mmCIF file of C-alpha atoms in Angstrom:
data_model
loop_
_atom_site.group_PDB
_atom_site.id
_atom_site.type_symbol
_atom_site.label_atom_id
_atom_site.label_comp_id
_atom_site.label_asym_id
_atom_site.label_seq_id
_atom_site.Cartn_x
_atom_site.Cartn_y
_atom_site.Cartn_z
ATOM 1 C CA MET A 236 14.608 116.733 -56.245
ATOM 2 C CA ILE A 237 11.190 118.522 -55.758
ATOM 3 C CA ASP A 238 7.623 115.560 -56.110
ATOM 4 C CA TYR A 239 5.312 116.423 -58.574
ATOM 5 C CA ASP A 240 3.317 113.460 -57.165
ATOM 6 C CA SER A 241 2.027 115.473 -54.440
ATOM 7 C CA PHE A 242 1.275 118.306 -56.444
ATOM 8 C CA ALA A 243 -0.138 116.605 -60.793
ATOM 9 C CA ASP A 244 -3.763 117.139 -60.134
ATOM 10 C CA GLN A 245 -3.243 120.579 -58.909
ATOM 11 C CA TYR A 246 -0.325 120.755 -61.532
ATOM 12 C CA ARG A 247 -2.116 119.215 -64.434
ATOM 13 C CA GLU A 248 -5.618 122.004 -63.302
ATOM 14 C CA MET A 249 -3.030 124.900 -64.079
ATOM 15 C CA VAL A 250 -1.755 123.864 -67.604
ATOM 16 C CA ARG A 251 -5.103 123.739 -68.487
ATOM 17 C CA LYS A 252 -6.077 126.414 -68.245
ATOM 18 C CA GLY A 253 -2.946 128.044 -69.658
ATOM 19 C CA GLY A 254 -0.409 127.935 -67.728
ATOM 20 C CA PRO A 255 3.166 127.163 -68.848
ATOM 21 C CA GLY A 256 1.254 127.475 -73.139
ATOM 22 C CA ARG A 257 3.227 130.782 -74.004
ATOM 23 C CA ALA A 258 6.946 128.744 -72.345
ATOM 24 C CA HIS A 259 6.042 126.000 -74.852
ATOM 25 C CA ARG A 260 4.536 128.272 -77.855
ATOM 26 C CA PHE A 261 7.913 129.453 -78.187
ATOM 27 C CA ILE A 262 10.132 126.643 -78.235
ATOM 28 C CA ILE A 263 7.192 125.104 -81.245
ATOM 29 C CA SER A 264 7.831 128.899 -83.022
ATOM 30 C CA ARG A 265 11.498 129.011 -82.356
ATOM 31 C CA LEU A 266 12.236 125.133 -83.407
ATOM 32 C CA GLU A 267 9.624 125.166 -87.240
ATOM 33 C CA ARG A 268 12.489 128.914 -87.682
ATOM 34 C CA ILE A 269 15.045 126.707 -87.846
ATOM 35 C CA THR A 270 14.849 123.139 -88.415
ATOM 36 C CA SER A 271 11.657 120.130 -90.153
ATOM 37 C CA LEU A 272 9.151 118.797 -87.530
ATOM 38 C CA SER A 273 8.186 116.299 -89.595
ATOM 39 C CA ARG A 274 10.440 113.351 -88.904
ATOM 40 C CA ALA A 275 12.479 114.481 -86.204
ATOM 41 C CA SER A 276 13.234 112.233 -83.723
ATOM 42 C CA ILE A 277 13.245 115.127 -80.183
ATOM 43 C CA CYS A 278 13.208 113.825 -76.765
ATOM 44 C CA ASP A 279 11.693 115.707 -74.131
ATOM 45 C CA LEU A 280 12.809 115.670 -71.071
ATOM 46 C CA GLY A 281 10.734 116.447 -67.557
ATOM 47 C CA CYS A 282 7.229 116.418 -70.023
ATOM 48 C CA GLY A 283 5.256 116.181 -66.729
ATOM 49 C CA SER A 284 1.804 116.437 -68.312
ATOM 50 C CA GLY A 285 3.318 115.571 -71.650
ATOM 51 C CA ASP A 286 1.100 118.932 -73.762
ATOM 52 C CA LEU A 287 4.378 120.028 -75.147
ATOM 53 C CA SER A 288 5.268 116.780 -76.062
ATOM 54 C CA SER A 289 1.519 115.774 -77.754
ATOM 55 C CA GLU A 290 1.459 119.823 -79.478
ATOM 56 C CA LEU A 291 5.275 118.226 -81.076
ATOM 57 C CA ALA A 292 4.384 114.708 -81.900
ATOM 58 C CA ARG A 293 0.893 116.578 -84.080
ATOM 59 C CA LEU A 294 3.609 118.528 -86.044
ATOM 60 C CA GLY A 295 5.344 115.153 -87.667
ATOM 61 C CA ALA A 296 7.418 114.387 -85.030
ATOM 62 C CA SER A 297 8.900 111.134 -82.930
ATOM 63 C CA VAL A 298 9.006 112.386 -79.592
ATOM 64 C CA THR A 299 9.564 110.530 -76.403
ATOM 65 C CA GLY A 300 8.393 112.192 -73.219
ATOM 66 C CA VAL A 301 10.188 111.237 -69.169
ATOM 67 C CA ASP A 302 9.237 112.975 -66.440
ATOM 68 C CA ILE A 303 9.887 111.211 -63.210
ATOM 69 C CA SER A 304 6.834 112.518 -61.569
ATOM 70 C CA LYS A 305 4.336 109.031 -62.234
ATOM 71 C CA LYS A 306 0.843 110.050 -61.664
ATOM 72 C CA LEU A 307 2.094 113.049 -64.196
ATOM 73 C CA LEU A 308 2.773 110.332 -66.924
ATOM 74 C CA ALA A 309 -0.417 109.093 -65.909
ATOM 75 C CA HIS A 310 -2.197 111.965 -67.363
ATOM 76 C CA ALA A 311 0.170 112.601 -70.023
ATOM 77 C CA GLN A 312 -1.036 109.383 -71.600
ATOM 78 C CA ALA A 313 -4.019 110.263 -71.462
ATOM 79 C CA LEU A 314 -3.381 113.232 -73.455
ATOM 80 C CA ASN A 315 -1.318 110.859 -76.438
ATOM 81 C CA GLU A 316 -1.543 107.009 -77.069
ATOM 82 C CA LYS A 317 1.607 108.182 -79.791
ATOM 83 C CA VAL A 318 4.546 109.319 -77.612
ATOM 84 C CA ASP A 319 6.566 107.571 -76.474
ATOM 85 C CA TRP A 320 5.685 108.399 -72.568
ATOM 86 C CA VAL A 321 9.258 107.245 -70.635
ATOM 87 C CA HIS A 322 8.849 107.213 -66.124
ATOM 88 C CA GLY A 323 12.678 108.617 -65.412
ATOM 89 C CA ASP A 324 14.759 110.467 -63.965
ATOM 90 C CA ALA A 325 16.726 113.237 -66.178
ATOM 91 C CA MET A 326 19.480 113.607 -64.754
ATOM 92 C CA ALA A 327 20.202 110.209 -65.030
ATOM 93 C CA LEU A 328 18.020 108.888 -68.115
ATOM 94 C CA PRO A 329 17.648 104.246 -68.288
ATOM 95 C CA SER A 330 19.656 102.483 -69.832
ATOM 96 C CA ASN A 331 17.959 102.345 -73.763
ATOM 97 C CA PHE A 332 18.531 105.391 -73.835
ATOM 98 C CA LYS A 333 21.670 105.319 -76.834
ATOM 99 C CA THR A 334 24.784 107.359 -77.387
ATOM 100 C CA ALA A 335 23.511 110.687 -80.397
ATOM 101 C CA SER A 336 19.734 109.154 -81.004
ATOM 102 C CA TYR A 337 17.732 111.635 -80.947
ATOM 103 C CA ASP A 338 17.906 115.498 -83.184
ATOM 104 C CA ILE A 339 16.547 117.391 -81.067
ATOM 105 C CA VAL A 340 16.641 117.643 -76.513
ATOM 106 C CA ILE A 341 14.247 119.990 -74.552
ATOM 107 C CA SER A 342 13.844 121.228 -71.517
ATOM 108 C CA SER A 343 10.548 123.148 -70.228
ATOM 109 C CA LEU A 344 10.797 124.678 -67.387
ATOM 110 C CA MET A 345 11.862 121.031 -66.043
ATOM 111 C CA LEU A 346 15.500 122.156 -64.531
ATOM 112 C CA MET A 347 14.187 124.938 -61.847
ATOM 113 C CA ASP A 348 12.745 121.730 -60.204
ATOM 114 C CA ILE A 349 15.852 119.537 -60.022
ATOM 115 C CA PRO A 350 18.897 120.019 -58.362
ATOM 116 C CA ASP A 351 21.953 119.149 -60.473
ATOM 117 C CA HIS A 352 21.104 121.264 -63.744
ATOM 118 C CA LYS A 353 24.519 120.238 -64.909
ATOM 119 C CA ALA A 354 23.717 116.441 -64.731
ATOM 120 C CA VAL A 355 20.458 117.185 -67.174
ATOM 121 C CA PHE A 356 23.099 119.124 -69.743
ATOM 122 C CA ARG A 357 25.846 115.873 -69.897
ATOM 123 C CA GLU A 358 22.728 114.171 -70.099
ATOM 124 C CA ALA A 359 21.079 115.698 -73.422
ATOM 125 C CA TYR A 360 24.411 116.291 -74.847
ATOM 126 C CA ARG A 361 24.903 112.673 -74.533
ATOM 127 C CA ILE A 362 21.958 111.925 -75.635
ATOM 128 C CA VAL A 363 21.199 114.455 -78.864
ATOM 129 C CA LYS A 364 23.401 112.972 -82.170
ATOM 130 C CA PRO A 365 26.115 115.165 -83.923
ATOM 131 C CA GLY A 366 24.533 117.958 -85.704
ATOM 132 C CA GLY A 367 21.522 118.142 -82.826
ATOM 133 C CA PHE A 368 20.915 120.432 -80.156
ATOM 134 C CA MET A 369 19.255 121.065 -77.346
ATOM 135 C CA ILE A 370 16.759 123.824 -76.344
ATOM 136 C CA TRP A 371 15.554 125.061 -72.946
ATOM 137 C CA LEU A 372 13.593 127.442 -70.861
ATOM 138 C CA VAL A 373 13.823 128.521 -66.953
ATOM 139 C CA MET A 374 11.300 131.022 -65.520
ATOM 140 C CA HIS A 375 13.302 133.896 -65.376
ATOM 141 C CA PRO A 376 15.846 133.963 -62.286
ATOM 142 C CA CYS A 377 16.320 138.025 -62.543
ATOM 143 C CA PHE A 378 12.552 138.325 -62.543
ATOM 144 C CA GLN A 379 10.326 135.191 -61.871
ATOM 145 C CA SER A 380 11.569 134.613 -58.140
ATOM 146 C CA PRO A 381 10.343 135.648 -55.322
ATOM 147 C CA PHE A 382 13.615 138.376 -54.515
ATOM 148 C CA SER A 383 12.242 140.531 -57.699
ATOM 149 C CA HIS A 384 10.260 143.486 -56.934
ATOM 150 C CA PRO A 385 8.638 146.527 -58.856
ATOM 151 C CA ASP A 386 9.507 150.059 -57.518
ATOM 152 C CA GLU A 387 7.425 152.728 -57.490
ATOM 153 C CA ASP A 388 9.432 154.885 -60.003
ATOM 154 C CA GLY A 389 9.433 151.725 -62.578
ATOM 155 C CA SER A 390 12.134 150.617 -61.274
ATOM 156 C CA ARG A 391 12.281 147.209 -60.319
ATOM 157 C CA LYS A 392 14.548 145.477 -57.780
ATOM 158 C CA VAL A 393 16.408 142.535 -57.698
ATOM 159 C CA TYR A 394 18.858 141.323 -54.632
ATOM 160 C CA GLN A 395 19.445 137.008 -53.319
ATOM 161 C CA TYR A 396 21.032 136.469 -56.608
ATOM 162 C CA ALA A 397 23.316 133.832 -55.330
ATOM 163 C CA PRO A 398 22.198 129.911 -56.209
ATOM 164 C CA GLN A 399 19.308 128.666 -53.040
ATOM 165 C CA PHE A 400 16.007 127.071 -52.878
ATOM 166 C CA TRP A 401 13.228 128.925 -52.305
ATOM 167 C CA LYS A 402 9.418 128.598 -51.811
ATOM 168 C CA SER A 403 7.008 131.985 -52.857
ATOM 169 C CA LYS A 404 4.870 133.503 -50.429
ATOM 170 C CA GLY A 405 1.008 132.201 -50.180
ATOM 171 C CA THR A 406 -0.606 128.626 -50.176
ATOM 172 C CA GLY A 407 -1.488 127.101 -52.843
ATOM 173 C CA THR A 408 0.775 127.507 -56.045
ATOM 174 C CA LEU A 409 2.518 125.830 -57.114
ATOM 175 C CA ARG A 410 5.689 127.709 -56.522
ATOM 176 C CA SER A 411 4.381 127.779 -53.203
ATOM 177 C CA THR A 412 3.988 124.344 -52.431
ATOM 178 C CA LEU A 413 6.698 123.343 -54.322
ATOM 179 C CA GLY A 414 9.551 126.014 -55.077
ATOM 180 C CA ALA A 415 12.204 126.476 -57.333
ATOM 181 C CA TYR A 416 16.379 126.552 -57.538
ATOM 182 C CA HIS A 417 17.592 129.431 -58.494
ATOM 183 C CA ARG A 418 20.765 129.422 -60.498
ATOM 184 C CA PRO A 419 22.673 132.614 -62.255
ATOM 185 C CA ILE A 420 21.984 132.830 -65.191
ATOM 186 C CA SER A 421 25.759 132.676 -65.807
ATOM 187 C CA GLN A 422 25.412 128.959 -64.146
ATOM 188 C CA TYR A 423 23.257 127.920 -66.613
ATOM 189 C CA LEU A 424 25.074 129.178 -69.391
ATOM 190 C CA ASN A 425 28.862 127.788 -68.674
ATOM 191 C CA ASP A 426 27.227 124.992 -67.401
ATOM 192 C CA PHE A 427 25.890 124.141 -70.671
ATOM 193 C CA MET A 428 28.290 125.519 -72.130
ATOM 194 C CA ASP A 429 30.442 122.835 -70.291
ATOM 195 C CA VAL A 430 28.998 120.286 -71.130
ATOM 196 C CA GLY A 431 29.913 120.769 -75.080
ATOM 197 C CA PHE A 432 27.493 122.133 -76.244
ATOM 198 C CA GLN A 433 28.346 125.053 -78.548
ATOM 199 C CA SER A 434 27.045 127.830 -80.472
ATOM 200 C CA ILE A 435 25.503 128.889 -79.070
ATOM 201 C CA ARG A 436 22.473 131.340 -78.609
ATOM 202 C CA THR A 437 19.887 132.877 -75.585
ATOM 203 C CA PHE A 438 16.444 133.551 -75.259
ATOM 204 C CA GLU A 439 14.336 136.011 -73.344
ATOM 205 C CA PRO A 440 10.981 135.747 -74.409
ATOM 206 C CA GLY A 441 8.448 138.562 -72.790
ATOM 207 C CA SER A 442 9.971 140.909 -75.474
ATOM 208 C CA GLU A 443 8.868 138.535 -78.727
ATOM 209 C CA SER A 444 5.501 138.388 -80.097
ATOM 210 C CA ALA A 445 5.749 134.642 -79.309
ATOM 211 C CA ALA A 446 6.257 134.741 -75.675
ATOM 212 C CA PRO A 447 3.323 137.822 -74.392
ATOM 213 C CA PRO A 448 4.852 139.803 -71.603
ATOM 214 C CA ASN A 449 4.469 139.515 -68.138
ATOM 215 C CA ALA A 450 1.204 141.047 -67.944
ATOM 216 C CA TYR A 451 1.706 142.449 -63.914
ATOM 217 C CA ALA A 452 5.366 144.154 -66.497
ATOM 218 C CA PRO A 453 5.762 144.200 -69.565
ATOM 219 C CA ASP A 454 8.781 145.245 -70.444
ATOM 220 C CA VAL A 455 9.937 142.316 -67.685
ATOM 221 C CA PRO A 456 10.280 139.155 -70.330
ATOM 222 C CA ASP A 457 9.151 136.135 -68.105
ATOM 223 C CA HIS A 458 11.790 133.575 -68.803
ATOM 224 C CA PHE A 459 15.208 132.520 -70.058
ATOM 225 C CA GLY A 460 17.129 129.403 -71.850
ATOM 226 C CA ALA A 461 19.291 129.038 -74.286
ATOM 227 C CA LEU A 462 19.824 126.488 -77.875
ATOM 228 C CA GLY A 463 23.234 124.909 -78.170
ATOM 229 C CA TYR A 464 24.123 122.303 -80.871
ATOM 230 C CA LYS A 465 26.758 119.342 -80.663
ATOM 231 C CA ASN A 466 29.175 119.223 -83.228
#
């Protein structure tokens, strides 16, 4: 499990400067396309410093934000008092999280930070209501890692694609400090379906207007994600 308490203040500053903003805007735009956020009950797994949860609450949703980092939750609590902020592990939620209690479960750029993403999918499936859905995004497994490099001819070389834990080069950045768990796209999707989610739609934001392309490679998506329903 990646320890965000050790990087909480730097992470909050990164968010303030726009860090995960594209992913958050993409999720909100998708939600607004398919449902009314007003009075929707939403659980944000891995809410971090609370920006996405707070914006969803501002749009009228009833939001619970869950994070394992007490320091990030302190930032979140200072941001919005209307959200129900909960200290907890998304892989094994606190006992008061009842089965079939949320309309929507979201996870934005968190699944790369935990050793067992399938446990999160399993918990999400448990707490979402029948007819509800989960939407999640991760950094793109093909293109956003130290193992993906552009060539001079404009092509891109991807290697070491197997599951692994990695840290980027350099110092002081999120991924050089905390690292990330890499999984192939197929592993994310197969595990998402295995726990029961159906009618799955996939996304590669970066090629869509709601999430501008990677500034260094306009044709390369920043993120990958999916939405699936519980019948």
